[in-house]
Short mmCIF file of C-alpha atoms in Angstrom, two decimals:
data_model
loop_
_atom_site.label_atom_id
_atom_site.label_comp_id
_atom_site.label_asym_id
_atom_site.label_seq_id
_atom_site.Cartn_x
_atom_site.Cartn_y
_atom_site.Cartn_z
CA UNK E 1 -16.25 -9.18 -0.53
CA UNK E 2 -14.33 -5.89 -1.00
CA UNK E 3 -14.10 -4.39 -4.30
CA UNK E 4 -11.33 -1.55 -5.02
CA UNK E 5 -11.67 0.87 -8.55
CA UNK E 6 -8.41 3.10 -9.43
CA UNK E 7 -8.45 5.59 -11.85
CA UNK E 8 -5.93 8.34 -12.33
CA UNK E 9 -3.16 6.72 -14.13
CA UNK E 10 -1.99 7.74 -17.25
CA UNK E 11 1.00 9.34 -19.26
CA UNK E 12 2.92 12.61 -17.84
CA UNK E 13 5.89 14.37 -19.20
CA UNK E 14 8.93 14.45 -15.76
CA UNK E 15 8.11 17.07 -13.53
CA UNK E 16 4.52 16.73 -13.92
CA UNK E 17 1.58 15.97 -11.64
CA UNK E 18 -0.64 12.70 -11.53
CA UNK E 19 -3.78 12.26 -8.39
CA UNK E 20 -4.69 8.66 -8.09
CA UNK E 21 -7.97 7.34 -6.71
CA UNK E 22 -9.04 4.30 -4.93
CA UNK E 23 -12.53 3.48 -3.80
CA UNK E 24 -12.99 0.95 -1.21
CA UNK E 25 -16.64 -0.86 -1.58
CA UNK E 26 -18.47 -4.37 -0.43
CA UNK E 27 -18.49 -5.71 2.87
CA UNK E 28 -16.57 -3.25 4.91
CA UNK E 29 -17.21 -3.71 8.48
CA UNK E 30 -14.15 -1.36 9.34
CA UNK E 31 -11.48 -0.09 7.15
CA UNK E 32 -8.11 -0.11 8.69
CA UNK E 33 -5.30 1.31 6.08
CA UNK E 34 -4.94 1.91 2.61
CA UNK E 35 -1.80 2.29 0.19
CA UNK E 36 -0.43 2.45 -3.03
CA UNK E 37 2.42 0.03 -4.00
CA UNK E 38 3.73 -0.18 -7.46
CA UNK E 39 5.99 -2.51 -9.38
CA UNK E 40 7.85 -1.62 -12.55
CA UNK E 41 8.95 -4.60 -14.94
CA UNK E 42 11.34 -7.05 -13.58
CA UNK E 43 11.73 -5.46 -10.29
CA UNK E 44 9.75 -6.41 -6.77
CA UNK E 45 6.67 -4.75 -5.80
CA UNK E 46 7.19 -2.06 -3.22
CA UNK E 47 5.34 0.41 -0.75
CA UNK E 48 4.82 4.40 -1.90
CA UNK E 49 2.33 5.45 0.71
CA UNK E 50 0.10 4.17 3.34
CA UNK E 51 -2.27 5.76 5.66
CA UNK E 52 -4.48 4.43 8.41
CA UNK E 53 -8.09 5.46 9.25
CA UNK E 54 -6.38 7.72 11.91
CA UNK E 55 -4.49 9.52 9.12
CA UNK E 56 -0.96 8.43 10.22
CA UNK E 57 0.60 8.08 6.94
CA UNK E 58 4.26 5.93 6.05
CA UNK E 59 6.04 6.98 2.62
CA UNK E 60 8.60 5.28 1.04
CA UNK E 61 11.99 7.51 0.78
CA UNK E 62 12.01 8.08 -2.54
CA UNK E 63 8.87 9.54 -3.03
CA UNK E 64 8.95 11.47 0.22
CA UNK E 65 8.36 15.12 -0.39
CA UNK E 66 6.93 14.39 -3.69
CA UNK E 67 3.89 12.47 -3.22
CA UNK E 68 0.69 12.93 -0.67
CA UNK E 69 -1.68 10.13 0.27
CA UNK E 70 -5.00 10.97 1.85
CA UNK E 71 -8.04 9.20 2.71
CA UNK E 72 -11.24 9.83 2.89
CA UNK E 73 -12.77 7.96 5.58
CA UNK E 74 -16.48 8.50 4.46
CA UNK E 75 -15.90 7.25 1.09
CA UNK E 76 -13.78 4.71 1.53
CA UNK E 77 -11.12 6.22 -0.86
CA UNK E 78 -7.99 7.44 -0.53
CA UNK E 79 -6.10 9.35 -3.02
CA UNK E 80 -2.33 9.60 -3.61
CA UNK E 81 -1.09 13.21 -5.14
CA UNK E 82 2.11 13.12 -7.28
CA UNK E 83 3.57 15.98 -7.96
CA UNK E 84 7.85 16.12 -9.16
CA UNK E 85 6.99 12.93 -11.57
CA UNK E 86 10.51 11.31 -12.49
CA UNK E 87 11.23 8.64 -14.93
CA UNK E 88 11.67 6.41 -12.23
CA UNK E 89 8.04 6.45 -10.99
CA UNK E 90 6.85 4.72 -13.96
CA UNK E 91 5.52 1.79 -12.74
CA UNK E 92 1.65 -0.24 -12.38
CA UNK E 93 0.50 1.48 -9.37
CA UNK E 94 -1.94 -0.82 -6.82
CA UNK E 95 -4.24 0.11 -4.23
CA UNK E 96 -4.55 -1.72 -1.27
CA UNK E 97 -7.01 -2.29 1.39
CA UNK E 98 -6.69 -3.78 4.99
CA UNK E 99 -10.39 -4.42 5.66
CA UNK E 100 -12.32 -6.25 8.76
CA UNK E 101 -15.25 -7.42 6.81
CA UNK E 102 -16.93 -8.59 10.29
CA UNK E 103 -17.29 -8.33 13.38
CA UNK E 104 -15.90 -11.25 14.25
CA UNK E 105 -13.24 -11.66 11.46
CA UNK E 106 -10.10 -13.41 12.71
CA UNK E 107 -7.74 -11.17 11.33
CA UNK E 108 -8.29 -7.86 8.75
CA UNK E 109 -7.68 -8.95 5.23
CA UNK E 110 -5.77 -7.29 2.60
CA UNK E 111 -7.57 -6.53 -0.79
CA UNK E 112 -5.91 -5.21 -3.84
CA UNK E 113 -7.12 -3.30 -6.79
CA UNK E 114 -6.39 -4.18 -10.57
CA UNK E 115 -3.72 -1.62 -10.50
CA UNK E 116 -3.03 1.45 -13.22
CA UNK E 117 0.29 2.08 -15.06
CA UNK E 118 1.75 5.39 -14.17
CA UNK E 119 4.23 6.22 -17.02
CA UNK E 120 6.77 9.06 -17.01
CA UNK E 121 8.12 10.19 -19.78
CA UNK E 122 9.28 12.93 -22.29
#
């Protein structure tokens, strides 16, 4: 029903910069939020940045300061900018969706892209 596409990952020396994209398409009847989580080997996956439709946006605290999400309501993508890369950012990096793909949907659903690794290194 709802179809997300990444792109933007990739390798980057520490202190670099890295934009991710996620495009939101299908049967979108109203798009609620949209975030990045990520989840490096052996450890959980966790939030980096989430935004609703009315732009308030929730970070976690080690990437505050660092890393920008936007979204682009029109599209149906939003965009996370990474700038101050550390080691500890590498990770596979998904986008997620909360979607109402009806009218008359029970409850929004959450959709998740095919996530991108995000490596950091020297």
């Amino acid at each position: 029903q709802v179809q997300l596409v990444e792109s933007g990952g990739g390798l980057v020396q520490p202190g670099g910069s890295l934009r991710l994209s996620c495009a939101a398409s299908g049967s979108i009847f109203r798009l609620n939020a949209m975030g990045w989580y990520r989840q490096a080997p052996g450890k959980q996956r966790e939030l980096v940045a989430r935004i609703t439709s009315g732009g308030s946006t929730n970070y976690d605290d080690s990437v505050k300061g660092r890393f920008t999400i936007t979204l682009d309501n029109a599209k149906s993508t939003v965009y996370l900018q990474m700038n101050g890369l550390k080691p500890e950012d590498t990770a596979i990096y998904y986008c997620n969706a909360l979607v109402s793909v009806s009218p008359v949907a029970l409850r929004p659903g959450n959709y998740w892209g095919q996530g991108t690794q995000v490596t950091v290194s020297s």
